[in-house]
């Protein structure tokens, strides 16, 4: 099973997601894609099995992933202060697996849902991921 995590800025959310995935699904191959080297390094330190930076690695990683996770901004071109390229957003949209996007309300994009903490969002993301991956077996 291959799970792709995409994040930008400092990579804190991506690192939290990577660590949670490795704890919940130790057998999963986690491919980390950062929009910048700092984010990539943070996810690699959190336990990602592979890591790369930029839009082409996002295209390659999403192509055959069972799931892609990250902040909702990874699906919106020019979000995360311009770090998400149109090519990255399209790669997320075209991922054949499921997309689990955390409702981080930044970059002028708001998700109408109950405000929570990143930790709670990650807990919910792991529940969604588990339910979807188990049903695919």
PDB file of C-alpha atoms in Angstrom:
ATOM      1  CA  UNK A   1       0.000   0.000   0.000  1.00  0.00           C
ATOM      2  CA  UNK A   2       1.373   3.417  -0.981  1.00  0.00           C
ATOM      3  CA  UNK A   3       0.261   6.590   0.763  1.00  0.00           C
ATOM      4  CA  UNK A   4       1.424  10.015  -0.376  1.00  0.00           C
ATOM      5  CA  UNK A   5       1.626  12.965   1.996  1.00  0.00           C
ATOM      6  CA  UNK A   6       1.978  16.444   0.502  1.00  0.00           C
ATOM      7  CA  UNK A   7       2.704  19.570   2.509  1.00  0.00           C
ATOM      8  CA  UNK A   8       4.409  22.929   2.273  1.00  0.00           C
ATOM      9  CA  UNK A   9       5.539  25.824   4.437  1.00  0.00           C
ATOM     10  CA  UNK A  10       7.466  24.249   7.365  1.00  0.00           C
ATOM     11  CA  UNK A  11       5.981  20.790   6.874  1.00  0.00           C
ATOM     12  CA  UNK A  12       4.645  20.463  10.416  1.00  0.00           C
ATOM     13  CA  UNK A  13       1.240  19.121   9.381  1.00  0.00           C
ATOM     14  CA  UNK A  14       2.841  16.761   6.851  1.00  0.00           C
ATOM     15  CA  UNK A  15       5.221  15.485   9.530  1.00  0.00           C
ATOM     16  CA  UNK A  16       2.323  14.897  11.920  1.00  0.00           C
ATOM     17  CA  UNK A  17       0.416  13.030   9.190  1.00  0.00           C
ATOM     18  CA  UNK A  18       3.470  10.949   8.270  1.00  0.00           C
ATOM     19  CA  UNK A  19       4.057   9.919  11.879  1.00  0.00           C
ATOM     20  CA  UNK A  20       0.375   9.056  12.361  1.00  0.00           C
ATOM     21  CA  UNK A  21       0.282   6.961   9.174  1.00  0.00           C
ATOM     22  CA  UNK A  22       3.440   5.056  10.136  1.00  0.00           C
ATOM     23  CA  UNK A  23       1.953   4.365  13.590  1.00  0.00           C
ATOM     24  CA  UNK A  24      -1.455   3.318  12.220  1.00  0.00           C
ATOM     25  CA  UNK A  25      -0.236   1.500   9.090  1.00  0.00           C
ATOM     26  CA  UNK A  26       3.347   0.356   9.730  1.00  0.00           C
ATOM     27  CA  UNK A  27       3.337  -1.735   6.551  1.00  0.00           C
ATOM     28  CA  UNK A  28       2.448   1.247   4.343  1.00  0.00           C
ATOM     29  CA  UNK A  29       4.990   2.882   2.073  1.00  0.00           C
ATOM     30  CA  UNK A  30       4.783   6.619   2.753  1.00  0.00           C
ATOM     31  CA  UNK A  31       5.930   8.919  -0.040  1.00  0.00           C
ATOM     32  CA  UNK A  32       6.409  12.485   1.164  1.00  0.00           C
ATOM     33  CA  UNK A  33       6.258  15.387  -1.263  1.00  0.00           C
ATOM     34  CA  UNK A  34       7.159  18.834  -0.059  1.00  0.00           C
ATOM     35  CA  UNK A  35       6.484  22.055  -1.862  1.00  0.00           C
ATOM     36  CA  UNK A  36       9.866  23.151  -0.486  1.00  0.00           C
ATOM     37  CA  UNK A  37      12.935  21.446   0.979  1.00  0.00           C
ATOM     38  CA  UNK A  38      12.072  22.353   4.573  1.00  0.00           C
ATOM     39  CA  UNK A  39       8.678  20.614   4.347  1.00  0.00           C
ATOM     40  CA  UNK A  40      10.222  17.609   2.614  1.00  0.00           C
ATOM     41  CA  UNK A  41      12.891  17.261   5.298  1.00  0.00           C
ATOM     42  CA  UNK A  42      10.318  17.501   8.113  1.00  0.00           C
ATOM     43  CA  UNK A  43       8.288  14.622   6.638  1.00  0.00           C
ATOM     44  CA  UNK A  44      11.416  12.546   6.038  1.00  0.00           C
ATOM     45  CA  UNK A  45      12.434  13.014   9.684  1.00  0.00           C
ATOM     46  CA  UNK A  46       8.913  11.939  10.711  1.00  0.00           C
ATOM     47  CA  UNK A  47       9.441   8.546   9.049  1.00  0.00           C
ATOM     48  CA  UNK A  48       8.561   8.844   5.360  1.00  0.00           C
ATOM     49  CA  UNK A  49       9.981   6.018   3.241  1.00  0.00           C
ATOM     50  CA  UNK A  50      10.811   8.347   0.360  1.00  0.00           C
ATOM     51  CA  UNK A  51      10.793  12.085  -0.061  1.00  0.00           C
ATOM     52  CA  UNK A  52      11.114  14.593  -2.878  1.00  0.00           C
ATOM     53  CA  UNK A  53      10.392  18.242  -3.497  1.00  0.00           C
ATOM     54  CA  UNK A  54       8.381  19.938  -6.210  1.00  0.00           C
ATOM     55  CA  UNK A  55       5.563  19.492  -8.640  1.00  0.00           C
ATOM     56  CA  UNK A  56       6.906  16.614 -10.744  1.00  0.00           C
ATOM     57  CA  UNK A  57       7.475  14.415  -7.658  1.00  0.00           C
ATOM     58  CA  UNK A  58       3.832  15.125  -6.744  1.00  0.00           C
ATOM     59  CA  UNK A  59       2.719  13.935 -10.188  1.00  0.00           C
ATOM     60  CA  UNK A  60       4.823  10.770  -9.953  1.00  0.00           C
ATOM     61  CA  UNK A  61       3.834   9.977  -6.349  1.00  0.00           C
ATOM     62  CA  UNK A  62       0.107  10.552  -6.856  1.00  0.00           C
ATOM     63  CA  UNK A  63       0.016   8.479 -10.039  1.00  0.00           C
ATOM     64  CA  UNK A  64      -0.099   5.131  -8.219  1.00  0.00           C
ATOM     65  CA  UNK A  65      -1.022   6.020  -4.626  1.00  0.00           C
ATOM     66  CA  UNK A  66      -3.790   4.328  -2.720  1.00  0.00           C
ATOM     67  CA  UNK A  67      -4.300   7.599  -0.867  1.00  0.00           C
ATOM     68  CA  UNK A  68      -3.003  11.163  -0.799  1.00  0.00           C
ATOM     69  CA  UNK A  69      -3.200  13.249   2.365  1.00  0.00           C
ATOM     70  CA  UNK A  70      -2.459  16.852   3.237  1.00  0.00           C
ATOM     71  CA  UNK A  71      -4.051  20.213   3.899  1.00  0.00           C
ATOM     72  CA  UNK A  72      -6.925  21.127   1.603  1.00  0.00           C
ATOM     73  CA  UNK A  73      -4.635  23.636  -0.093  1.00  0.00           C
ATOM     74  CA  UNK A  74      -2.777  20.854  -1.919  1.00  0.00           C
ATOM     75  CA  UNK A  75      -5.798  20.589  -4.205  1.00  0.00           C
ATOM     76  CA  UNK A  76      -5.940  24.320  -4.989  1.00  0.00           C
ATOM     77  CA  UNK A  77      -3.482  25.871  -7.438  1.00  0.00           C
ATOM     78  CA  UNK A  78      -1.453  28.764  -6.025  1.00  0.00           C
ATOM     79  CA  UNK A  79      -2.415  28.013  -2.426  1.00  0.00           C
ATOM     80  CA  UNK A  80      -0.035  27.753   0.534  1.00  0.00           C
ATOM     81  CA  UNK A  81       1.218  31.207  -0.375  1.00  0.00           C
ATOM     82  CA  UNK A  82       1.851  30.158  -3.969  1.00  0.00           C
ATOM     83  CA  UNK A  83       3.741  26.958  -3.140  1.00  0.00           C
ATOM     84  CA  UNK A  84       1.153  24.644  -4.723  1.00  0.00           C
ATOM     85  CA  UNK A  85       1.527  24.760  -8.477  1.00  0.00           C
ATOM     86  CA  UNK A  86      -1.343  24.008 -10.860  1.00  0.00           C
ATOM     87  CA  UNK A  87       0.522  20.807 -11.798  1.00  0.00           C
ATOM     88  CA  UNK A  88       0.540  19.686  -8.121  1.00  0.00           C
ATOM     89  CA  UNK A  89      -3.147  20.423  -7.613  1.00  0.00           C
ATOM     90  CA  UNK A  90      -4.002  18.483 -10.777  1.00  0.00           C
ATOM     91  CA  UNK A  91      -1.876  15.535  -9.608  1.00  0.00           C
ATOM     92  CA  UNK A  92      -3.876  15.420  -6.360  1.00  0.00           C
ATOM     93  CA  UNK A  93      -7.157  15.584  -8.287  1.00  0.00           C
ATOM     94  CA  UNK A  94      -6.079  12.776 -10.628  1.00  0.00           C
ATOM     95  CA  UNK A  95      -4.845  10.429  -7.898  1.00  0.00           C
ATOM     96  CA  UNK A  96      -6.605   7.083  -8.465  1.00  0.00           C
ATOM     97  CA  UNK A  97      -6.779   6.508  -4.708  1.00  0.00           C
ATOM     98  CA  UNK A  98      -8.687   8.439  -2.104  1.00  0.00           C
ATOM     99  CA  UNK A  99      -7.909  12.001  -1.090  1.00  0.00           C
ATOM    100  CA  UNK A 100      -8.039  12.863   2.600  1.00  0.00           C
ATOM    101  CA  UNK A 101      -7.742  16.637   2.887  1.00  0.00           C
ATOM    102  CA  UNK A 102      -7.516  18.359   6.235  1.00  0.00           C
ATOM    103  CA  UNK A 103      -9.594  21.536   6.560  1.00  0.00           C
ATOM    104  CA  UNK A 104      -6.815  23.939   7.427  1.00  0.00           C
ATOM    105  CA  UNK A 105      -8.414  27.345   6.863  1.00  0.00           C
ATOM    106  CA  UNK A 106      -5.572  29.394   5.410  1.00  0.00           C
ATOM    107  CA  UNK A 107      -4.707  31.038   2.109  1.00  0.00           C
ATOM    108  CA  UNK A 108      -8.195  32.517   1.696  1.00  0.00           C
ATOM    109  CA  UNK A 109      -9.818  29.073   1.514  1.00  0.00           C
ATOM    110  CA  UNK A 110     -12.310  28.182   4.201  1.00  0.00           C
ATOM    111  CA  UNK A 111     -14.038  24.892   4.840  1.00  0.00           C
ATOM    112  CA  UNK A 112     -17.387  25.224   6.565  1.00  0.00           C
ATOM    113  CA  UNK A 113     -16.902  22.707   9.333  1.00  0.00           C
ATOM    114  CA  UNK A 114     -16.401  22.650  13.040  1.00  0.00           C
ATOM    115  CA  UNK A 115     -13.108  24.233  14.042  1.00  0.00           C
ATOM    116  CA  UNK A 116     -10.763  21.760  15.621  1.00  0.00           C
ATOM    117  CA  UNK A 117      -7.070  21.254  16.252  1.00  0.00           C
ATOM    118  CA  UNK A 118      -4.632  19.710  13.768  1.00  0.00           C
ATOM    119  CA  UNK A 119      -4.333  16.738  16.135  1.00  0.00           C
ATOM    120  CA  UNK A 120      -8.097  16.118  15.941  1.00  0.00           C
ATOM    121  CA  UNK A 121      -8.056  16.515  12.160  1.00  0.00           C
ATOM    122  CA  UNK A 122      -5.277  13.923  11.932  1.00  0.00           C
ATOM    123  CA  UNK A 123      -7.188  11.527  14.182  1.00  0.00           C
ATOM    124  CA  UNK A 124     -10.217  11.893  11.897  1.00  0.00           C
ATOM    125  CA  UNK A 125      -8.030  11.502   8.805  1.00  0.00           C
ATOM    126  CA  UNK A 126      -6.660   8.188  10.124  1.00  0.00           C
ATOM    127  CA  UNK A 127     -10.227   6.928  10.717  1.00  0.00           C
ATOM    128  CA  UNK A 128     -11.216   7.880   7.160  1.00  0.00           C
ATOM    129  CA  UNK A 129      -8.071   6.302   5.750  1.00  0.00           C
ATOM    130  CA  UNK A 130      -8.560   3.070   7.696  1.00  0.00           C
ATOM    131  CA  UNK A 131     -12.216   2.729   6.658  1.00  0.00           C
ATOM    132  CA  UNK A 132     -11.442   3.324   2.995  1.00  0.00           C
ATOM    133  CA  UNK A 133      -8.349   1.148   2.780  1.00  0.00           C
ATOM    134  CA  UNK A 134      -9.995  -1.743   4.625  1.00  0.00           C
ATOM    135  CA  UNK A 135     -13.007  -1.630   2.315  1.00  0.00           C
ATOM    136  CA  UNK A 136     -10.660  -1.793  -0.696  1.00  0.00           C
ATOM    137  CA  UNK A 137      -9.182  -5.151   0.415  1.00  0.00           C
TER     138      UNK A 137
END
